[in-house]
């Protein structure tokens, strides 16, 4: 059943970059695929129902309530993943980023496969040629998620969100070099404010963690590469967001399993973790694992009901909440006035970026 674009979902508005923290970087790949292909080109809806040919050819436009509802669903799902990851890795001090990533990859892969079998989504046939085509993207995607979760473990959420914004600058530079793309002056100004605020905040970061800063730098790099490589992926797979997400999750699950097997002591650390009998920890771990799939569903619904543009802007605004609420989650944020000033300068840049993105300039 083909969905028809609503007039508000104009292709004239293109989103160049995504200003997202690691909610679960699984979700960022689906969002970037949506952005690279306009509002929504998925060939199946999430409702596998049998309808008449006329209804299938001319589906009614989504109501305003549905548009708002899907946007709120995306924002709340994203916040849920961010805070669940933070609680598992920082509050409960779960030692294995790889295990959490494996659980998230596996839940997403299984959810998409089951949805495909039931007719909810359409996955393209998997071939060796297709795997070779998407392997560079999947490798970057895996490294993106592992470094993102490690940053979540080693940094407070406000600082992680701020330092993640460097990925926008890296994306701008990579797109200029590889795709000959030039962002607008307003976008450049907003990025300057975001990075300037991040620098001020870093100078006042009383919980400074060198490992966290190094990891977030590489995460920014892999995030930027992920978006740029996606735009150079074969057109066949770019037209099916769910197939890209399925292949990335499947290949990443295999890759992280191999890493866990060959890293000395990794499996033992997980098995010997002393909170497996703690029901609160197990609940949060399951929630963090399953919310990856829920987030991908939320991104898909928000993008197909509204537009990729709306999804990006909602992500920017949601980061404002993450910055403030994250001060009280994880127990690793230490307040200082200089740090707080930098956070607010960066948030101002984020709001300007959201406004510029929404206006398409």
Coordinates of C-alpha atoms in Angstrom, one line a residue:
X1 CA 0.0 0.0 0.0
X2 CA 1.7 3.2 -1.2
X3 CA 1.5 6.3 1.0
X4 CA 1.0 9.6 -0.7
X5 CA 2.9 12.6 0.5
X6 CA 0.9 15.4 2.0
X7 CA 1.6 18.8 0.6
X8 CA 3.3 19.9 3.8
X9 CA 6.0 17.3 3.1
X10 CA 7.7 19.3 0.4
X11 CA 10.8 17.9 -1.2
X12 CA 12.1 21.4 -1.5
X13 CA 13.1 21.3 2.2
X14 CA 16.2 19.1 2.6
X15 CA 17.8 18.3 5.9
X16 CA 21.5 18.2 5.6
X17 CA 22.5 17.2 9.1
X18 CA 21.0 15.6 12.2
X19 CA 21.6 17.1 15.6
X20 CA 21.1 13.9 17.7
X21 CA 22.7 12.5 20.8
X22 CA 23.1 8.8 21.2
X23 CA 19.5 7.9 22.1
X24 CA 20.5 4.6 20.7
X25 CA 22.4 5.3 17.6
X26 CA 20.4 2.5 16.0
X27 CA 17.7 5.1 15.6
X28 CA 19.9 7.7 13.9
X29 CA 20.6 5.4 11.0
X30 CA 16.9 5.1 10.2
X31 CA 16.3 8.8 10.6
X32 CA 19.3 9.6 8.3
X33 CA 17.9 7.2 5.7
X34 CA 14.6 8.9 5.8
X35 CA 16.3 12.3 5.4
X36 CA 18.3 11.1 2.4
X37 CA 15.2 10.0 0.6
X38 CA 12.7 12.7 1.4
X39 CA 9.7 12.3 3.7
X40 CA 8.9 8.6 3.2
X41 CA 9.5 6.1 0.4
X42 CA 8.7 2.9 2.3
X43 CA 6.6 0.6 0.2
X44 CA 4.6 -0.8 3.1
X45 CA 2.8 0.8 5.9
X46 CA 2.8 -0.6 9.4
X47 CA -0.8 -1.8 9.1
X48 CA -1.0 -5.1 7.2
X49 CA -4.7 -4.9 6.5
X50 CA -6.7 -5.8 3.5
X51 CA -8.3 -2.7 2.0
X52 CA -10.0 -1.8 -1.3
X53 CA -8.0 -0.7 -4.3
X54 CA -9.4 2.7 -4.2
X55 CA -8.5 3.3 -0.6
X56 CA -5.0 2.0 -1.2
X57 CA -4.5 4.3 -4.1
X58 CA -5.9 7.4 -2.3
X59 CA -5.3 7.1 1.5
X60 CA -6.6 10.1 3.5
X61 CA -4.1 12.6 4.7
X62 CA -3.1 12.2 8.4
X63 CA -5.0 14.2 10.9
X64 CA -3.4 17.0 12.9
X65 CA -3.9 14.8 16.1
X66 CA -2.0 11.9 14.4
X67 CA 0.8 14.2 13.4
X68 CA 1.2 15.6 16.9
X69 CA 0.8 12.1 18.4
X70 CA 3.6 10.5 16.3
X71 CA 5.9 13.4 17.0
X72 CA 5.4 13.1 20.7
X73 CA 5.8 9.3 20.5
X74 CA 9.2 9.8 18.8
X75 CA 10.3 12.4 21.4
X76 CA 9.2 10.3 24.4
X77 CA 10.7 7.0 22.9
X78 CA 14.0 8.8 22.2
X79 CA 14.2 10.2 25.8
X80 CA 13.3 6.7 27.1
X81 CA 16.2 5.1 25.3
X82 CA 18.7 7.8 26.4
X83 CA 17.8 7.6 30.0
X84 CA 17.5 3.8 30.1
X85 CA 21.0 3.5 28.6
X86 CA 22.4 6.0 31.1
X87 CA 20.8 4.2 34.1
X88 CA 22.1 0.8 33.0
X89 CA 25.6 2.0 32.2
X90 CA 26.2 4.6 34.9
X91 CA 23.8 4.1 37.7
X92 CA 24.0 0.3 37.8
X93 CA 27.6 0.4 36.3
X94 CA 27.0 -2.4 33.9
X95 CA 30.5 -3.1 32.6
X96 CA 29.8 -4.2 29.0
X97 CA 28.9 -1.7 26.3
X98 CA 29.2 -4.5 23.8
X99 CA 26.5 -6.6 25.5
X100 CA 24.0 -3.8 25.6
X101 CA 24.7 -3.1 21.9
X102 CA 24.3 -6.8 21.1
X103 CA 20.9 -6.9 22.8
X104 CA 19.8 -3.8 21.0
X105 CA 21.0 -5.1 17.6
X106 CA 19.3 -8.5 18.2
X107 CA 16.0 -7.0 19.3
X108 CA 15.9 -4.7 16.3
X109 CA 16.8 -7.6 13.9
X110 CA 14.2 -9.9 15.3
X111 CA 11.5 -7.3 15.4
X112 CA 12.0 -6.4 11.7
X113 CA 12.1 -10.0 10.7
X114 CA 8.9 -10.8 12.5
X115 CA 7.2 -7.7 11.1
X116 CA 8.3 -8.7 7.6
X117 CA 6.9 -12.2 8.1
X118 CA 3.6 -10.8 9.3
X119 CA 3.5 -8.3 6.4
X120 CA 4.0 -5.1 8.4
X121 CA 7.1 -4.1 6.6
X122 CA 8.7 -5.0 3.3
X123 CA 12.3 -6.1 3.3
X124 CA 14.3 -6.5 0.1
X125 CA 15.9 -9.9 -0.7
X126 CA 19.3 -10.2 0.8
X127 CA 22.1 -11.0 -1.6
X128 CA 25.9 -11.3 -1.3
X129 CA 26.2 -8.3 -3.6
X130 CA 23.9 -6.3 -1.4
X131 CA 25.9 -7.2 1.7
X132 CA 29.1 -6.1 0.0
X133 CA 27.4 -2.8 -1.0
X134 CA 26.2 -2.0 2.5
X135 CA 29.2 -3.4 4.4
X136 CA 31.1 0.0 4.7
X137 CA 27.9 1.6 6.1
X138 CA 27.3 -1.3 8.5
X139 CA 30.9 -1.1 9.8
X140 CA 30.6 2.6 10.4
X141 CA 27.2 2.1 12.0
X142 CA 28.6 -0.5 14.4
X143 CA 31.5 1.7 15.5
X144 CA 29.1 4.6 15.8
X145 CA 26.9 2.7 18.2
X146 CA 29.7 1.3 20.3
X147 CA 31.4 4.6 20.7
X148 CA 28.1 6.3 21.5
X149 CA 27.2 3.9 24.2
X150 CA 30.7 4.2 25.6
X151 CA 30.3 8.0 25.7
X152 CA 27.0 7.5 27.5
X153 CA 28.9 5.4 30.1
X154 CA 31.8 7.9 30.6
X155 CA 30.1 11.3 30.3
X156 CA 27.2 13.1 32.0
X157 CA 24.2 13.5 29.7
X158 CA 24.4 17.3 29.4
X159 CA 28.1 17.1 28.3
X160 CA 27.5 14.2 26.0
X161 CA 24.7 16.1 24.2
X162 CA 26.9 19.2 23.9
X163 CA 30.0 17.3 22.6
X164 CA 27.9 15.3 20.2
X165 CA 27.1 18.5 18.3
X166 CA 30.6 18.5 16.9
X167 CA 29.3 15.8 14.6
X168 CA 27.4 18.5 12.8
X169 CA 30.6 20.4 12.0
X170 CA 32.2 17.2 10.9
X171 CA 29.2 16.4 8.7
X172 CA 29.4 19.9 7.1
X173 CA 33.1 19.4 6.3
X174 CA 32.7 15.9 5.0
X175 CA 29.7 16.8 2.8
X176 CA 31.6 19.8 1.4
X177 CA 34.6 17.6 0.6
X178 CA 32.8 14.4 -0.6
X179 CA 29.4 15.7 -1.9
X180 CA 30.3 19.4 -2.7
X181 CA 27.5 20.5 -0.4
X182 CA 27.3 24.0 1.2
X183 CA 25.2 24.8 4.3
X184 CA 23.5 28.1 4.7
X185 CA 25.0 31.0 6.7
X186 CA 22.3 30.6 9.4
X187 CA 23.2 26.9 9.8
X188 CA 26.9 27.8 10.1
X189 CA 26.1 30.5 12.7
X190 CA 24.0 28.0 14.7
X191 CA 26.7 25.4 14.6
X192 CA 29.3 28.0 15.7
X193 CA 27.1 28.8 18.7
X194 CA 26.6 25.1 19.6
X195 CA 30.3 24.4 19.4
X196 CA 31.3 27.6 21.2
X197 CA 28.9 26.8 24.0
X198 CA 30.3 23.2 24.2
X199 CA 33.8 24.7 24.6
X200 CA 32.7 27.0 27.4
X201 CA 30.9 24.1 29.1
X202 CA 34.0 21.9 28.7
X203 CA 36.2 24.5 30.4
X204 CA 33.8 24.4 33.4
X205 CA 33.3 20.6 33.4
X206 CA 34.1 19.5 37.0
X207 CA 33.5 15.8 36.1
X208 CA 36.0 15.8 33.2
X209 CA 36.7 12.3 31.9
X210 CA 39.5 12.1 29.3
X211 CA 38.3 8.7 28.0
X212 CA 34.8 10.1 27.6
X213 CA 36.1 13.1 25.6
X214 CA 38.2 10.8 23.3
X215 CA 35.4 8.4 22.7
X216 CA 32.8 11.1 21.9
X217 CA 35.3 12.6 19.4
X218 CA 35.4 9.3 17.5
X219 CA 31.6 8.9 17.9
X220 CA 31.1 12.3 16.2
X221 CA 33.4 11.2 13.4
X222 CA 31.6 7.9 12.9
X223 CA 28.2 9.7 13.0
X224 CA 29.3 12.1 10.3
X225 CA 30.8 9.3 8.2
X226 CA 27.6 7.3 8.6
X227 CA 25.4 10.0 7.2
X228 CA 27.8 10.8 4.3
X229 CA 28.4 7.1 3.4
X230 CA 24.6 6.5 3.5
X231 CA 24.1 9.1 0.7
X232 CA 26.6 7.1 -1.4
X233 CA 25.0 3.7 -0.8
X234 CA 23.4 2.0 -3.7
X235 CA 20.0 3.5 -4.7
X236 CA 18.3 0.1 -4.4
X237 CA 18.9 -0.1 -0.7
X238 CA 18.5 3.6 0.0
X239 CA 14.9 3.2 -1.2
X240 CA 14.1 0.7 1.6
X241 CA 14.9 2.2 5.0
X242 CA 13.8 -0.9 6.8
X243 CA 16.1 -3.1 4.7
X244 CA 19.1 -0.8 5.5
X245 CA 18.2 -0.9 9.2
X246 CA 17.7 -4.7 9.1
X247 CA 21.1 -5.4 7.4
X248 CA 22.9 -2.9 9.6
X249 CA 21.5 -4.5 12.8
X250 CA 22.1 -8.1 11.6
X251 CA 25.7 -7.5 10.5
X252 CA 26.4 -5.4 13.6
X253 CA 25.1 -8.2 15.8
X254 CA 27.5 -10.6 14.1
X255 CA 30.3 -8.2 14.3
X256 CA 29.9 -7.3 18.0
X257 CA 29.6 -11.0 18.9
X258 CA 32.9 -11.7 17.2
X259 CA 34.5 -8.8 19.2
X260 CA 33.1 -10.1 22.5
X261 CA 34.5 -13.6 21.8
X262 CA 38.0 -12.4 21.1
X263 CA 38.3 -9.6 23.8
X264 CA 39.9 -11.3 26.8
X265 CA 37.6 -11.5 29.8
X266 CA 34.6 -9.8 28.2
X267 CA 32.2 -12.7 28.5
X268 CA 33.4 -13.4 32.1
X269 CA 32.9 -9.8 33.1
X270 CA 29.3 -10.0 32.0
X271 CA 28.6 -13.4 33.5
X272 CA 30.2 -12.4 36.8
X273 CA 28.3 -9.0 37.1
X274 CA 26.9 -8.9 40.6
X275 CA 23.4 -7.4 39.8
X276 CA 21.9 -10.2 37.7
X277 CA 19.6 -11.0 40.6
X278 CA 18.6 -7.4 41.0
X279 CA 15.1 -7.1 39.4
X280 CA 15.4 -3.3 38.9
X281 CA 18.7 -3.7 36.9
X282 CA 17.2 -6.6 34.8
X283 CA 14.1 -4.5 34.1
X284 CA 16.1 -1.5 32.9
X285 CA 18.4 -3.7 30.8
X286 CA 15.4 -5.3 29.1
X287 CA 13.8 -1.9 28.6
X288 CA 17.0 -0.4 27.1
X289 CA 17.3 -3.4 24.8
X290 CA 13.7 -3.4 23.6
X291 CA 13.3 0.4 23.3
X292 CA 15.7 0.3 20.4
X293 CA 13.0 -1.3 18.3
X294 CA 10.3 1.0 19.7
X295 CA 12.5 4.0 18.8
X296 CA 12.9 2.8 15.2
X297 CA 9.1 2.4 15.0
X298 CA 8.6 5.9 16.4
X299 CA 11.1 7.4 13.9
X300 CA 9.3 5.6 11.0
X301 CA 5.9 6.8 12.1
X302 CA 7.0 10.4 12.7
X303 CA 8.7 10.6 9.4
X304 CA 6.0 8.9 7.3
X305 CA 3.1 10.8 9.1
X306 CA 4.9 14.2 9.1
X307 CA 8.3 14.4 7.3
X308 CA 12.0 13.8 7.8
X309 CA 12.2 17.5 8.5
X310 CA 9.8 17.3 11.4
X311 CA 11.7 14.4 12.8
X312 CA 14.9 16.3 12.8
X313 CA 13.4 19.4 14.4
X314 CA 11.7 17.3 17.1
X315 CA 15.1 15.7 17.7
X316 CA 16.7 19.1 18.2
X317 CA 14.0 20.3 20.6
X318 CA 14.2 17.0 22.5
X319 CA 17.9 17.6 23.0
X320 CA 17.0 20.6 25.1
X321 CA 15.1 18.5 27.5
X322 CA 17.9 15.9 27.6
X323 CA 20.4 18.6 28.5
X324 CA 18.4 19.8 31.5
X325 CA 16.9 16.5 32.7
X326 CA 20.2 14.7 32.2
X327 CA 21.7 16.8 35.1
X328 CA 19.7 14.6 37.5
X329 CA 20.2 11.2 35.8
X330 CA 23.3 9.0 36.3
X331 CA 24.7 10.8 39.2
X332 CA 27.8 12.0 37.3
X333 CA 26.9 15.6 36.6
X334 CA 28.7 18.2 38.8
X335 CA 27.2 21.7 38.6
X336 CA 29.4 24.8 37.9
X337 CA 28.2 28.2 36.6
X338 CA 30.7 28.2 33.7
X339 CA 29.5 24.8 32.6
X340 CA 25.8 25.8 32.9
X341 CA 26.5 29.0 30.9
X342 CA 28.1 26.9 28.1
X343 CA 25.1 24.5 28.1
X344 CA 22.7 27.4 27.6
X345 CA 24.8 29.0 24.8
X346 CA 24.8 25.6 23.0
X347 CA 21.1 25.2 23.5
X348 CA 20.5 28.6 22.0
X349 CA 22.5 27.5 18.9
X350 CA 20.5 24.3 18.8
X351 CA 17.2 26.3 18.8
X352 CA 18.5 28.5 16.0
X353 CA 19.5 25.4 14.1
X354 CA 16.0 23.9 14.5
X355 CA 14.4 27.1 13.2
X356 CA 16.8 27.3 10.2
X357 CA 16.1 23.6 9.5
X358 CA 12.4 24.1 9.7
X359 CA 12.5 27.0 7.3
X360 CA 14.8 25.1 5.0
X361 CA 17.7 27.5 5.0

